[in-house]
Amino acid sequence: QQQVKQSPQSLIVQKGGIPIINCAYENTAFDYFPWYQQFPGKGPALLIAIRPDVSEKKEGRFTISFNKSAKQFSLHIMDSQPGDSATYFCAASSTGAQKLVFGQGTRLTINP
Amino acid sequence: GAVVSQHPSRVICKSGTSVKIECRSLDFQATTMFWYRQFPKQSLMLMATSNEGSKATYEQGVEKDKFLINHASLTLSTLTVTSAHPEDSSFYICSARRPGNSDTIYFGEGSWLTVV
């Protein structure tokens, strides 16, 4: 019930392509869905986050799509660059629960 | 720039000794901080939730006597690994909840602990 399932585990895309990372959840109390980017040896950095009252949110080249009925959300990276190569984590939390539940992570490689 | 800072970024200690890692929120007061542990190529594992002025809430399976957490001020939480052993070697990451937007959580840069 508390799990967030993330896929794929790894992804390789050519420069300029649009990698898509998907996450699914079961707990309908979740109302906050952030994405984090982590480079090797560094802490995760908040990329973008969405709440269930909207179906899409865009910040720069990063877009979150949210499907409340399917309990799924995804991250799209437009015009991907080699510098986007990192591990991406989706997460979810509910108001008052404080803590984030993380997906398993996706190791993204953007080839030049 | 970073809004949550951790120190030290890397530490090596001898088996049996204790080591302290600090987590500071730089430009906001954090009533709640979190401590995670991350093994190579794995996701983040929540160890405990630290609330200012009260005892930390530990996740199941985390030894509270081994991983001491203190959140004595609104900008500082510390994790002390006591009687460290080589299996405690890991990447430890803290995060802090920024008030005003109650669900925005920022992470520190992480601390590599190696126990020899």
Short mmCIF file of C-alpha atoms in Angstrom, two decimals:
data_model
loop_
_atom_site.label_atom_id
_atom_site.label_comp_id
_atom_site.label_asym_id
_atom_site.label_seq_id
_atom_site.Cartn_x
_atom_site.Cartn_y
_atom_site.Cartn_z
CA GLN A 1 0.00 0.00 0.00
CA GLN A 2 2.90 2.31 0.78
CA GLN A 3 4.96 1.30 -2.22
CA VAL A 4 5.77 3.36 -5.26
CA LYS A 5 6.77 1.22 -8.22
CA GLN A 6 9.13 2.78 -10.71
CA SER A 7 10.12 1.61 -14.17
CA PRO A 8 12.28 1.06 -16.07
CA GLN A 9 15.23 0.26 -13.85
CA SER A 10 17.61 1.60 -16.49
CA LEU A 11 17.18 3.53 -19.71
CA ILE A 12 19.49 4.52 -22.54
CA VAL A 13 18.46 7.27 -24.94
CA GLN A 14 20.23 9.13 -27.69
CA LYS A 15 20.84 12.83 -27.29
CA GLY A 16 17.75 14.80 -28.23
CA GLY A 17 15.42 11.91 -27.45
CA ILE A 18 12.64 11.97 -24.87
CA PRO A 19 13.20 9.52 -22.03
CA ILE A 20 10.05 8.63 -20.11
CA ILE A 21 10.13 7.23 -16.58
CA ASN A 22 6.98 5.84 -15.04
CA CYS A 23 5.75 5.44 -11.49
CA ALA A 24 2.66 3.82 -10.03
CA TYR A 25 1.20 3.94 -6.53
CA GLU A 26 -1.59 2.32 -4.58
CA ASN A 27 -2.20 4.64 -1.65
CA THR A 28 -4.97 7.04 -2.67
CA ALA A 29 -4.01 9.30 0.25
CA PHE A 30 -0.85 10.34 -1.57
CA ASP A 31 -1.22 13.93 -2.69
CA TYR A 32 2.29 15.08 -3.48
CA PHE A 33 4.53 13.56 -6.14
CA PRO A 34 8.08 14.90 -6.54
CA TRP A 35 10.88 13.76 -8.82
CA TYR A 36 14.50 13.85 -7.73
CA GLN A 37 17.70 13.70 -9.79
CA GLN A 38 20.80 12.17 -8.26
CA PHE A 39 24.31 12.22 -9.65
CA PRO A 40 26.86 9.68 -8.38
CA GLY A 41 28.14 10.54 -4.94
CA LYS A 42 25.70 13.39 -4.46
CA GLY A 43 22.43 13.85 -2.64
CA PRO A 44 19.15 13.89 -4.58
CA ALA A 45 18.09 17.26 -6.00
CA LEU A 46 14.43 18.19 -6.33
CA LEU A 47 13.54 18.50 -10.01
CA ILE A 48 9.84 19.03 -10.21
CA ALA A 49 6.73 18.08 -8.25
CA ILE A 50 3.01 17.79 -8.91
CA ARG A 51 -0.22 17.56 -6.94
CA PRO A 52 -3.30 15.59 -8.07
CA ASP A 53 -5.31 18.68 -8.95
CA VAL A 54 -3.44 19.04 -12.25
CA SER A 55 -2.68 16.49 -14.97
CA GLU A 56 0.55 17.99 -16.20
CA LYS A 57 3.28 20.29 -14.99
CA LYS A 58 6.21 21.58 -16.99
CA GLU A 59 9.42 23.18 -15.78
CA GLY A 60 11.98 23.82 -18.48
CA ARG A 61 12.70 20.54 -20.26
CA PHE A 62 11.07 18.45 -17.54
CA THR A 63 7.39 17.51 -17.61
CA ILE A 64 5.35 15.47 -15.17
CA SER A 65 2.20 13.80 -16.46
CA PHE A 66 -0.27 12.66 -13.81
CA ASN A 67 -3.13 10.22 -14.21
CA LYS A 68 -5.16 10.18 -11.02
CA SER A 69 -7.59 7.45 -12.05
CA ALA A 70 -4.77 5.12 -13.04
CA LYS A 71 -2.68 6.15 -10.04
CA GLN A 72 0.30 6.71 -12.27
CA PHE A 73 2.66 9.57 -12.99
CA SER A 74 5.60 9.94 -15.30
CA LEU A 75 8.58 12.15 -15.99
CA HIS A 76 9.43 13.24 -19.54
CA ILE A 77 12.71 14.93 -20.40
CA MET A 78 12.56 16.92 -23.61
CA ASP A 79 15.63 17.40 -25.80
CA SER A 80 17.69 15.19 -23.50
CA GLN A 81 21.38 15.93 -23.10
CA PRO A 82 24.35 13.84 -21.90
CA GLY A 83 24.37 16.02 -18.78
CA ASP A 84 20.95 14.60 -17.89
CA SER A 85 22.57 11.21 -17.31
CA ALA A 86 21.79 10.45 -13.69
CA THR A 87 19.55 8.35 -11.48
CA TYR A 88 15.99 9.60 -11.19
CA PHE A 89 13.70 8.83 -8.29
CA CYS A 90 9.99 9.38 -8.09
CA ALA A 91 8.41 9.75 -4.68
CA ALA A 92 5.06 10.27 -3.02
CA SER A 93 3.73 11.52 0.25
CA SER A 94 0.46 12.43 1.86
CA THR A 95 -0.41 15.55 3.82
CA GLY A 96 0.47 15.03 7.44
CA ALA A 97 2.46 11.86 6.86
CA GLN A 98 5.68 13.87 6.58
CA LYS A 99 7.87 11.25 4.99
CA LEU A 100 8.43 10.49 1.33
CA VAL A 101 8.03 7.02 -0.15
CA PHE A 102 10.57 6.53 -2.91
CA GLY A 103 10.51 4.50 -6.07
CA GLN A 104 13.36 2.16 -6.84
CA GLY A 105 15.13 4.60 -9.13
CA THR A 106 15.93 4.71 -12.84
CA ARG A 107 19.45 4.96 -14.10
CA LEU A 108 19.28 7.14 -17.20
CA THR A 109 22.07 7.36 -19.75
CA ILE A 110 21.95 9.88 -22.58
CA ASN A 111 24.38 8.97 -25.33
CA PRO A 112 25.99 11.80 -27.30
CA GLY B 1 22.62 26.82 -4.25
CA ALA B 2 22.26 24.19 -1.58
CA VAL B 3 19.60 24.81 1.02
CA VAL B 4 20.55 21.78 3.12
CA SER B 5 24.18 21.19 4.02
CA GLN B 6 25.84 18.08 5.41
CA HIS B 7 29.20 17.76 7.10
CA PRO B 8 31.49 15.98 6.72
CA SER B 9 31.09 14.88 3.11
CA ARG B 10 33.50 12.01 3.69
CA VAL B 11 34.71 10.42 6.89
CA ILE B 12 36.81 7.39 7.68
CA CYS B 13 36.72 5.99 11.19
CA LYS B 14 38.09 3.00 12.97
CA SER B 15 35.86 0.12 13.94
CA GLY B 16 34.44 0.60 17.41
CA THR B 17 34.54 4.37 17.39
CA SER B 18 31.66 6.80 16.97
CA VAL B 19 31.19 9.36 14.24
CA LYS B 20 28.85 12.33 14.02
CA ILE B 21 27.30 13.72 10.85
CA GLU B 22 25.68 17.14 10.85
CA CYS B 23 22.76 18.32 8.75
CA ARG B 24 21.91 22.01 8.56
CA SER B 25 19.12 23.86 6.84
CA LEU B 26 20.78 26.98 5.51
CA ASP B 27 18.04 29.50 4.83
CA PHE B 28 14.99 28.15 6.59
CA GLN B 29 13.99 26.65 9.89
CA ALA B 30 13.20 22.96 9.61
CA THR B 31 10.97 21.46 12.26
CA THR B 32 11.34 18.08 10.56
CA MET B 33 14.46 16.47 9.16
CA PHE B 34 14.96 12.98 7.81
CA TRP B 35 17.94 10.65 7.72
CA TYR B 36 18.44 8.15 4.92
CA ARG B 37 20.94 5.48 4.11
CA GLN B 38 21.76 4.53 0.56
CA PHE B 39 23.68 1.51 -0.66
CA PRO B 40 25.35 1.59 -4.10
CA LYS B 41 22.88 1.50 -6.96
CA GLN B 42 19.92 1.30 -4.62
CA SER B 43 17.14 3.58 -3.55
CA LEU B 44 17.10 5.67 -0.40
CA MET B 45 16.18 3.88 2.79
CA LEU B 46 14.56 6.07 5.42
CA MET B 47 16.20 5.52 8.79
CA ALA B 48 14.40 8.00 10.99
CA THR B 49 12.36 11.17 11.15
CA SER B 50 13.79 13.86 13.37
CA ASN B 51 11.51 16.45 14.94
CA GLU B 52 12.93 19.50 16.65
CA GLY B 53 12.74 19.25 20.41
CA SER B 54 11.47 15.69 20.54
CA LYS B 55 12.71 12.17 20.10
CA ALA B 56 13.30 10.85 16.63
CA THR B 57 10.96 8.32 15.11
CA TYR B 58 12.89 5.35 13.81
CA GLU B 59 11.85 3.08 10.97
CA GLN B 60 11.39 -0.59 11.63
CA GLY B 61 14.67 -2.44 11.81
CA VAL B 62 16.82 0.62 12.52
CA GLU B 63 18.69 0.40 15.83
CA LYS B 64 17.99 3.58 17.74
CA ASP B 65 20.85 2.95 20.15
CA LYS B 66 23.29 2.62 17.30
CA PHE B 67 22.10 5.53 15.20
CA LEU B 68 21.58 8.41 17.60
CA ILE B 69 19.69 11.35 16.20
CA ASN B 70 19.51 14.75 17.83
CA HIS B 71 17.51 17.70 16.51
CA ALA B 72 18.37 20.33 19.07
CA SER B 73 17.62 23.39 16.97
CA LEU B 74 15.48 24.34 14.02
CA THR B 75 18.47 24.37 11.70
CA LEU B 76 20.56 21.43 12.89
CA SER B 77 20.09 17.70 13.17
CA THR B 78 22.90 15.27 13.90
CA LEU B 79 23.31 11.56 13.28
CA THR B 80 25.83 9.74 15.44
CA VAL B 81 26.83 6.25 14.42
CA THR B 82 27.98 4.63 17.64
CA SER B 83 30.44 1.75 17.90
CA ALA B 84 30.76 1.73 14.15
CA HIS B 85 31.49 -1.48 12.26
CA PRO B 86 32.49 -2.03 8.65
CA GLU B 87 28.92 -2.97 7.75
CA ASP B 88 27.87 0.56 8.75
CA SER B 89 29.91 1.90 5.84
CA SER B 90 27.44 3.63 3.57
CA PHE B 91 26.21 6.88 2.08
CA TYR B 92 24.11 8.78 4.61
CA ILE B 93 21.84 11.55 3.41
CA CYS B 94 19.71 13.98 5.35
CA SER B 95 16.76 16.00 4.17
CA ALA B 96 14.68 18.80 5.59
CA ARG B 97 11.09 19.87 5.14
CA ARG B 98 10.81 23.53 4.22
CA PRO B 99 7.91 25.24 6.01
CA GLY B 100 5.45 27.34 4.05
CA ASN B 101 5.21 24.61 1.44
CA SER B 102 4.79 21.69 3.76
CA ASP B 103 5.66 19.00 1.27
CA THR B 104 8.83 20.40 -0.24
CA ILE B 105 11.74 18.36 0.99
CA TYR B 106 15.32 19.25 0.17
CA PHE B 107 18.25 16.89 0.48
CA GLY B 108 21.78 17.44 1.66
CA GLU B 109 24.83 16.45 -0.38
CA GLY B 110 25.29 13.23 1.54
CA SER B 111 28.09 11.88 3.71
CA TRP B 112 30.23 8.90 2.83
CA LEU B 113 31.13 6.87 5.89
CA THR B 114 33.88 4.26 5.68
CA VAL B 115 34.56 2.16 8.74
CA VAL B 116 37.92 0.39 8.69
#
